Amino acid sequence: MVENAQQRRTAGDNPIHLWLPERCGEAKHSCHDCENSNTISHCDDCFSVNLYCRSCICRLHQNMPLHQLKLNQMWRDEYFHPITLKQLGLHIQLGHSTGQPCYNPKPAYDNDFTVIDVYRIHEVTLDFCNCEQVSSHYKQILRAHWFLATSTDPRTAATFTVLEHFHLLSFESKVSAFEFYHCIAHRSDNTGVNPIKDQYSVFLRIMAEWHNIKALKCVGCGHNPAGVDATQEGELVVLYTACPHPGKNLAETLNDMDLLLILAIDANFHLKHCLGYFVEERNYKVYLQENGTLTQEKSTCVSHNTVKMADTKASNGLAAKGVGTVVCTRHDMRLANGVGDLQKGEKYLNMDYIVFSVLSCSINFSYDIACQWHKKLWHQVSASLPLQLHPNSSQQYRFFVLKFHLAAHIAACQTEFSFNWSPHVGRTDGEAPEWGWADINCVAASTKKMAPGTHWDILDDHFGDWNWKKVTVLGRALLRKITDAVNAERDHRHALADLEGSIKESDSEVTQAAVRLALVQQDAKDLEEGISISLHSEVTPSILISTGLDLEDAHVNLTQHSTNDHNSLQHRIDLWIMIQVLYMPFVSHLRATSVEVSQSDENTGNAASGCPKGKPDSIKPEDILLLLPSNICNLTMCDTKLLKVEWSLRLAQANDALNKCHSHICLHHQLLRFKAQHICGQGANTRAQKSIQAVECKLILSHEKYSCAQQALIHLSAHLDHLDWEHKLQPLRKSNLRPMGDLGGHTQGTAITSRIWLTQGISTDDSDRLQDCKSPFLTTLSNGLMDTSHLALCIEWCKTRAQHNRWFEEIQLLSEEM
């Protein structure tokens, strides 16, 4: 064996050794500009690494007054000492251009001024311009892009950069002001040797003012001729152009159900504790005080914690236990006046007020307990809600339960309050509040101990950011949604057409027994008329093919039989082959070259058909090639009479196998349900599992027989010109062997009926009963003329039609929103 050559090594293979000499280097000990070496300073924040004297570095930093310096005097020490530009004598002059002197400067109050920046907290020497006809000190600071904590004798400011940085960081990481401020403080001095003045409370006040000004600016209220005080309730909300807004992108009088606003209602108990997202506080509290003694009725559905614990949640020491919210569930947008505090649990009393504070047009309500909430809603509205919140009597309201929550309700609720079975809602799922809570819950740790005003302002700010992010991706989101909706609508339209085609009136199903009887009768008739072409006194062409199909079935079942059965099958095959040669003399040559025949069979696609395959080298009877007409018609000429006989038998065989598949699937499904509901104990479960496995084996055999018959029909149809049969007997995969109503891993709105249930028509003598495209089954059900399997098909048609309608409505809604 040749040994591998030793790998050549380079200096780069050990980078640490290359780095070690670079740790020490030579430094210039004089000013880079004037060569002065008395006092040398270095700036940590500048890109340059050059050293400068006191006067040069102050001159260079007139436009960069918030940089951090380090100083070494006459190189007496072995390291640089931190120093500020204030200590070096730099004065920050406001009101004039950089470098232009002011002839009447006025120092900051007590010559003490602190600036909070992104990287550090700086103490600076600040001079205001006190010349005649000059701007106020407050405006001079703002023009320097610093934000003051107070407008009278200011001593602290924060740069616009740090405020914008914290504003965005709080949205993305949900960091608190305490954590952010102390991070900057430790970056300014992480040793504690020179502790900085605590400006945390000042920073909080600055951020509160910053939030308010930014909110007013974003919605254009800053330049309102009537002033900021003219801002109306809810005017600071970021609107979503795709949502319906009466008078803006929607007519004031709306009659079109397709454009209704869909609201989702929910509460969050992580957020403990107006011009934006919260309801007006004074009227809300008056309403709660007047109606606080009302008791909440019990649930008649399952025991929802939302209803059961509405009056029992602990709230000691808390101004609010959580918040309730109303959002646009189509676009997951927070609405104006759509958020309110919850003093205890999720009481109807609180939610009623919040809901009717946002109503503007006809509404679809989505609520996880809508089945209970809607019962006495209108009574509570008329009895307790303020008059200005009473809805218009002409408005239309519908109630739904969120799709994910719906499975926890009783069966009646799952039908009455489902988005999937209700028109004019598209593919709305109602789960929008839950997505919003996942984003806002991280703020709970910092807001639960805030005063109510600050608490509301912070949540308003985060809700506004959530809405703004939705607005920025509006185009991409709508494009993705309508692309998916168009593709899904097409798939469900085809599925509905296939299902409707399968339930149209068809001829009675033909069984193998009926076909064999008809063939025997035809043989007897031909014999009487003297036109029989039988080459054997007892075996006619129809009997030959029928017997061949029986032997083919015996191939599949032989593995479970004894040795005597093998011998019996071998004897039957030998006799059948002797007679087969009379009608198909060319099979002797093909059987002698069986390897080539087998390869040709696989090339035609029959390898995956489920038909038994021959093994030329095997002497077992189940491995013998039968070479029926369907196996060899693509290789050589075959008698048309034999092809027609096998066609009729194979067609009946496929129908019989398909019916057995249906029966086995239903039985398997029922056995699983019975086992889950009624069987307990190891012995009983073992016996039940054996029964289930036996049904599964029968289902597999029936599927293989169907696949074999379907593949044989494909070969025969090419020679008999039969074209109108494949839509009824389509190829079936193992994934199609699932019961009707099984979603196959998909959701209720995206699942498509398994193909196995689209291969059989409904037989009936009434040709008019199934022709009504709008409701082909209602008449049938009323007449009571349909068995259980057909009833299941009727229900499946209703579901499929509803799914297609929801996707079609989704396209219409998205088109309007775009």
mmCIF file of N, CA, C and O in Angstrom, residues 162-217:
data_model
loop_
_atom_site.group_PDB
_atom_site.id
_atom_site.type_symbol
_atom_site.label_atom_id
_atom_site.label_comp_id
_atom_site.label_asym_id
_atom_site.label_seq_id
_atom_site.Cartn_x
_atom_site.Cartn_y
_atom_site.Cartn_z
ATOM 1 N N VAL A 162 -29.776 58.299 20.406
ATOM 2 C CA VAL A 162 -30.011 57.316 21.463
ATOM 3 C C VAL A 162 -31.505 57.068 21.651
ATOM 4 O O VAL A 162 -31.935 55.943 21.945
ATOM 5 N N LEU A 163 -32.316 58.103 21.462
ATOM 6 C CA LEU A 163 -33.763 57.915 21.603
ATOM 7 C C LEU A 163 -34.313 57.038 20.486
ATOM 8 O O LEU A 163 -35.137 56.145 20.734
ATOM 9 N N GLU A 164 -33.874 57.277 19.268
ATOM 10 C CA GLU A 164 -34.313 56.436 18.146
ATOM 11 C C GLU A 164 -33.795 55.013 18.299
ATOM 12 O O GLU A 164 -34.490 54.037 17.993
ATOM 13 N N HIS A 165 -32.557 54.901 18.792
ATOM 14 C CA HIS A 165 -31.970 53.566 18.981
ATOM 15 C C HIS A 165 -32.760 52.764 20.014
ATOM 16 O O HIS A 165 -33.104 51.591 19.780
ATOM 17 N N PHE A 166 -33.036 53.381 21.151
ATOM 18 C CA PHE A 166 -33.804 52.671 22.182
ATOM 19 C C PHE A 166 -35.239 52.399 21.718
ATOM 20 O O PHE A 166 -35.804 51.341 22.020
ATOM 21 N N HIS A 167 -35.810 53.340 20.981
ATOM 22 C CA HIS A 167 -37.178 53.169 20.497
ATOM 23 C C HIS A 167 -37.284 51.905 19.637
ATOM 24 O O HIS A 167 -38.168 51.058 19.849
ATOM 25 N N LEU A 168 -36.387 51.759 18.682
ATOM 26 C CA LEU A 168 -36.419 50.582 17.813
ATOM 27 C C LEU A 168 -36.004 49.321 18.565
ATOM 28 O O LEU A 168 -36.565 48.242 18.353
ATOM 29 N N LEU A 169 -35.030 49.444 19.453
ATOM 30 C CA LEU A 169 -34.570 48.268 20.202
ATOM 31 C C LEU A 169 -35.664 47.738 21.109
ATOM 32 O O LEU A 169 -35.811 46.520 21.286
ATOM 33 N N SER A 170 -36.455 48.631 21.686
ATOM 34 C CA SER A 170 -37.557 48.185 22.549
ATOM 35 C C SER A 170 -38.624 47.453 21.738
ATOM 36 O O SER A 170 -39.268 46.531 22.244
ATOM 37 N N PHE A 171 -38.818 47.848 20.468
ATOM 38 C CA PHE A 171 -39.780 47.148 19.627
ATOM 39 C C PHE A 171 -39.280 45.757 19.255
ATOM 40 O O PHE A 171 -40.040 44.787 19.250
ATOM 41 N N GLU A 172 -38.007 45.657 18.917
ATOM 42 C CA GLU A 172 -37.485 44.408 18.380
ATOM 43 C C GLU A 172 -37.081 43.417 19.466
ATOM 44 O O GLU A 172 -37.309 42.215 19.328
ATOM 45 N N SER A 173 -36.458 43.904 20.538
ATOM 46 C CA SER A 173 -35.980 42.991 21.590
ATOM 47 C C SER A 173 -36.786 43.089 22.870
ATOM 48 O O SER A 173 -36.577 42.311 23.792
ATOM 49 N N LYS A 174 -37.701 44.086 22.956
ATOM 50 C CA LYS A 174 -38.536 44.331 24.135
ATOM 51 C C LYS A 174 -37.687 44.637 25.373
ATOM 52 O O LYS A 174 -38.072 44.344 26.497
ATOM 53 N N VAL A 175 -36.511 45.226 25.162
ATOM 54 C CA VAL A 175 -35.653 45.602 26.277
ATOM 55 C C VAL A 175 -36.306 46.745 27.047
ATOM 56 O O VAL A 175 -36.966 47.614 26.464
ATOM 57 N N SER A 176 -36.132 46.750 28.348
ATOM 58 C CA SER A 176 -36.721 47.808 29.172
ATOM 59 C C SER A 176 -35.790 49.007 29.210
ATOM 60 O O SER A 176 -34.587 48.913 28.944
ATOM 61 N N ALA A 177 -36.338 50.166 29.599
ATOM 62 C CA ALA A 177 -35.535 51.372 29.719
ATOM 63 C C ALA A 177 -34.488 51.212 30.813
ATOM 64 O O ALA A 177 -33.360 51.726 30.693
ATOM 65 N N PHE A 178 -34.808 50.483 31.868
ATOM 66 C CA PHE A 178 -33.853 50.252 32.960
ATOM 67 C C PHE A 178 -32.630 49.499 32.437
ATOM 68 O O PHE A 178 -31.480 49.888 32.716
ATOM 69 N N GLU A 179 -32.862 48.435 31.713
ATOM 70 C CA GLU A 179 -31.746 47.649 31.184
ATOM 71 C C GLU A 179 -30.922 48.455 30.177
ATOM 72 O O GLU A 179 -29.681 48.398 30.177
ATOM 73 N N PHE A 180 -31.608 49.186 29.316
ATOM 74 C CA PHE A 180 -30.896 49.948 28.291
ATOM 75 C C PHE A 180 -30.055 51.059 28.922
ATOM 76 O O PHE A 180 -28.872 51.230 28.575
ATOM 77 N N TYR A 181 -30.638 51.810 29.855
ATOM 78 C CA TYR A 181 -29.905 52.928 30.456
ATOM 79 C C TYR A 181 -28.678 52.422 31.208
ATOM 80 O O TYR A 181 -27.577 52.990 31.099
ATOM 81 N N HIS A 182 -28.839 51.364 31.987
ATOM 82 C CA HIS A 182 -27.708 50.893 32.783
ATOM 83 C C HIS A 182 -26.648 50.226 31.912
ATOM 84 O O HIS A 182 -25.469 50.170 32.320
ATOM 85 N N CYS A 183 -27.022 49.749 30.756
ATOM 86 C CA CYS A 183 -26.007 49.267 29.814
ATOM 87 C C CYS A 183 -25.126 50.429 29.364
ATOM 88 O O CYS A 183 -23.884 50.301 29.310
ATOM 89 N N ILE A 184 -25.740 51.569 29.046
ATOM 90 C CA ILE A 184 -24.971 52.753 28.646
ATOM 91 C C ILE A 184 -24.126 53.251 29.828
ATOM 92 O O ILE A 184 -22.958 53.635 29.658
ATOM 93 N N ALA A 185 -24.709 53.207 31.024
ATOM 94 C CA ALA A 185 -23.980 53.689 32.200
ATOM 95 C C ALA A 185 -22.735 52.846 32.452
ATOM 96 O O ALA A 185 -21.652 53.372 32.747
ATOM 97 N N HIS A 186 -22.853 51.537 32.332
ATOM 98 C CA HIS A 186 -21.698 50.665 32.549
ATOM 99 C C HIS A 186 -20.679 50.803 31.425
ATOM 100 O O HIS A 186 -19.476 50.600 31.643
ATOM 101 N N ARG A 187 -21.152 51.133 30.232
ATOM 102 C CA ARG A 187 -20.188 51.362 29.157
ATOM 103 C C ARG A 187 -19.429 52.656 29.394
ATOM 104 O O ARG A 187 -18.269 52.793 28.988
ATOM 105 N N SER A 188 -20.061 53.603 30.059
ATOM 106 C CA SER A 188 -19.359 54.854 30.400
ATOM 107 C C SER A 188 -18.304 54.615 31.471
ATOM 108 O O SER A 188 -17.198 55.165 31.408
ATOM 109 N N ASP A 189 -18.652 53.817 32.476
ATOM 110 C CA ASP A 189 -17.681 53.482 33.527
ATOM 111 C C ASP A 189 -18.072 52.138 34.113
ATOM 112 O O ASP A 189 -19.047 52.042 34.872
ATOM 113 N N ASN A 190 -17.319 51.119 33.773
ATOM 114 C CA ASN A 190 -17.640 49.762 34.216
ATOM 115 C C ASN A 190 -16.808 49.343 35.416
ATOM 116 O O ASN A 190 -16.811 48.173 35.796
ATOM 117 N N THR A 191 -16.056 50.292 36.003
ATOM 118 C CA THR A 191 -15.208 49.964 37.150
ATOM 119 C C THR A 191 -15.761 50.479 38.459
ATOM 120 O O THR A 191 -15.406 49.973 39.534
ATOM 121 N N GLY A 192 -16.584 51.503 38.399
ATOM 122 C CA GLY A 192 -17.098 52.121 39.619
ATOM 123 C C GLY A 192 -16.138 53.099 40.247
ATOM 124 O O GLY A 192 -16.426 53.668 41.317
ATOM 125 N N VAL A 193 -14.986 53.327 39.618
ATOM 126 C CA VAL A 193 -14.003 54.269 40.161
ATOM 127 C C VAL A 193 -14.513 55.695 40.048
ATOM 128 O O VAL A 193 -14.375 56.508 40.976
ATOM 129 N N ASN A 194 -15.114 56.008 38.897
ATOM 130 C CA ASN A 194 -15.665 57.351 38.671
ATOM 131 C C ASN A 194 -17.156 57.223 38.366
ATOM 132 O O ASN A 194 -17.572 57.303 37.212
ATOM 133 N N PRO A 195 -17.968 56.942 39.358
ATOM 134 C CA PRO A 195 -19.401 56.729 39.106
ATOM 135 C C PRO A 195 -20.056 57.964 38.496
ATOM 136 O O PRO A 195 -19.748 59.100 38.885
ATOM 137 N N ILE A 196 -20.938 57.702 37.537
ATOM 138 C CA ILE A 196 -21.624 58.805 36.865
ATOM 139 C C ILE A 196 -22.904 59.153 37.604
ATOM 140 O O ILE A 196 -23.424 58.354 38.401
ATOM 141 N N LYS A 197 -23.384 60.339 37.343
ATOM 142 C CA LYS A 197 -24.616 60.790 37.979
ATOM 143 C C LYS A 197 -25.797 59.990 37.438
ATOM 144 O O LYS A 197 -25.908 59.741 36.234
ATOM 145 N N ASP A 198 -26.687 59.533 38.330
ATOM 146 C CA ASP A 198 -27.832 58.715 37.922
ATOM 147 C C ASP A 198 -28.871 59.598 37.228
ATOM 148 O O ASP A 198 -29.446 60.508 37.846
ATOM 149 N N GLN A 199 -29.098 59.311 35.953
ATOM 150 C CA GLN A 199 -30.078 60.060 35.164
ATOM 151 C C GLN A 199 -31.205 59.152 34.663
ATOM 152 O O GLN A 199 -31.875 59.479 33.683
ATOM 153 N N TYR A 200 -31.436 58.025 35.354
ATOM 154 C CA TYR A 200 -32.430 57.056 34.874
ATOM 155 C C TYR A 200 -33.837 57.642 34.854
ATOM 156 O O TYR A 200 -34.566 57.520 33.856
ATOM 157 N N SER A 201 -34.249 58.307 35.932
ATOM 158 C CA SER A 201 -35.604 58.884 35.969
ATOM 159 C C SER A 201 -35.761 59.970 34.907
ATOM 160 O O SER A 201 -36.843 60.133 34.311
ATOM 161 N N VAL A 202 -34.681 60.725 34.652
ATOM 162 C CA VAL A 202 -34.730 61.751 33.612
ATOM 163 C C VAL A 202 -34.888 61.101 32.242
ATOM 164 O O VAL A 202 -35.653 61.583 31.391
ATOM 165 N N PHE A 203 -34.169 60.003 32.037
ATOM 166 C CA PHE A 203 -34.269 59.297 30.752
ATOM 167 C C PHE A 203 -35.691 58.778 30.519
ATOM 168 O O PHE A 203 -36.209 58.822 29.393
ATOM 169 N N LEU A 204 -36.340 58.297 31.581
ATOM 170 C CA LEU A 204 -37.724 57.822 31.446
ATOM 171 C C LEU A 204 -38.644 58.970 31.029
ATOM 172 O O LEU A 204 -39.520 58.786 30.159
ATOM 173 N N ARG A 205 -38.465 60.145 31.639
ATOM 174 C CA ARG A 205 -39.308 61.283 31.284
ATOM 175 C C ARG A 205 -39.066 61.708 29.834
ATOM 176 O O ARG A 205 -40.005 62.030 29.097
ATOM 177 N N ILE A 206 -37.804 61.693 29.424
ATOM 178 C CA ILE A 206 -37.485 62.073 28.039
ATOM 179 C C ILE A 206 -38.138 61.096 27.064
ATOM 180 O O ILE A 206 -38.719 61.500 26.041
ATOM 181 N N MET A 207 -38.069 59.796 27.358
ATOM 182 C CA MET A 207 -38.656 58.801 26.442
ATOM 183 C C MET A 207 -40.164 58.937 26.369
ATOM 184 O O MET A 207 -40.762 58.762 25.294
ATOM 185 N N ALA A 208 -40.823 59.259 27.486
ATOM 186 C CA ALA A 208 -42.278 59.447 27.460
ATOM 187 C C ALA A 208 -42.642 60.618 26.556
ATOM 188 O O ALA A 208 -43.586 60.539 25.748
ATOM 189 N N GLU A 209 -41.893 61.702 26.670
ATOM 190 C CA GLU A 209 -42.152 62.863 25.813
ATOM 191 C C GLU A 209 -41.838 62.540 24.349
ATOM 192 O O GLU A 209 -42.553 62.965 23.429
ATOM 193 N N TRP A 210 -40.773 61.796 24.125
ATOM 194 C CA TRP A 210 -40.371 61.415 22.764
ATOM 195 C C TRP A 210 -41.446 60.549 22.105
ATOM 196 O O TRP A 210 -41.797 60.749 20.942
ATOM 197 N N HIS A 211 -41.967 59.574 22.853
ATOM 198 C CA HIS A 211 -43.024 58.708 22.317
ATOM 199 C C HIS A 211 -44.229 59.528 21.888
ATOM 200 O O HIS A 211 -44.804 59.305 20.814
ATOM 201 N N ASN A 212 -44.613 60.483 22.731
ATOM 202 C CA ASN A 212 -45.795 61.282 22.428
ATOM 203 C C ASN A 212 -45.581 62.145 21.196
ATOM 204 O O ASN A 212 -46.445 62.222 20.306
ATOM 205 N N ILE A 213 -44.433 62.775 21.095
ATOM 206 C CA ILE A 213 -44.168 63.650 19.949
ATOM 207 C C ILE A 213 -44.076 62.834 18.658
ATOM 208 O O ILE A 213 -44.597 63.237 17.610
ATOM 209 N N LYS A 214 -43.434 61.670 18.716
ATOM 210 C CA LYS A 214 -43.319 60.838 17.524
ATOM 211 C C LYS A 214 -44.683 60.334 17.059
ATOM 212 O O LYS A 214 -44.964 60.268 15.853
ATOM 213 N N ALA A 215 -45.559 59.990 18.024
ATOM 214 C CA ALA A 215 -46.900 59.536 17.658
ATOM 215 C C ALA A 215 -47.685 60.658 16.973
ATOM 216 O O ALA A 215 -48.365 60.438 15.964
ATOM 217 N N LEU A 216 -47.588 61.874 17.519
ATOM 218 C CA LEU A 216 -48.275 63.011 16.904
ATOM 219 C C LEU A 216 -47.715 63.319 15.522
ATOM 220 O O LEU A 216 -48.455 63.627 14.580
ATOM 221 N N LYS A 217 -46.414 63.197 15.384
ATOM 222 C CA LYS A 217 -45.769 63.496 14.109
ATOM 223 C C LYS A 217 -46.159 62.473 13.043
ATOM 224 O O LYS A 217 -46.419 62.827 11.887
#
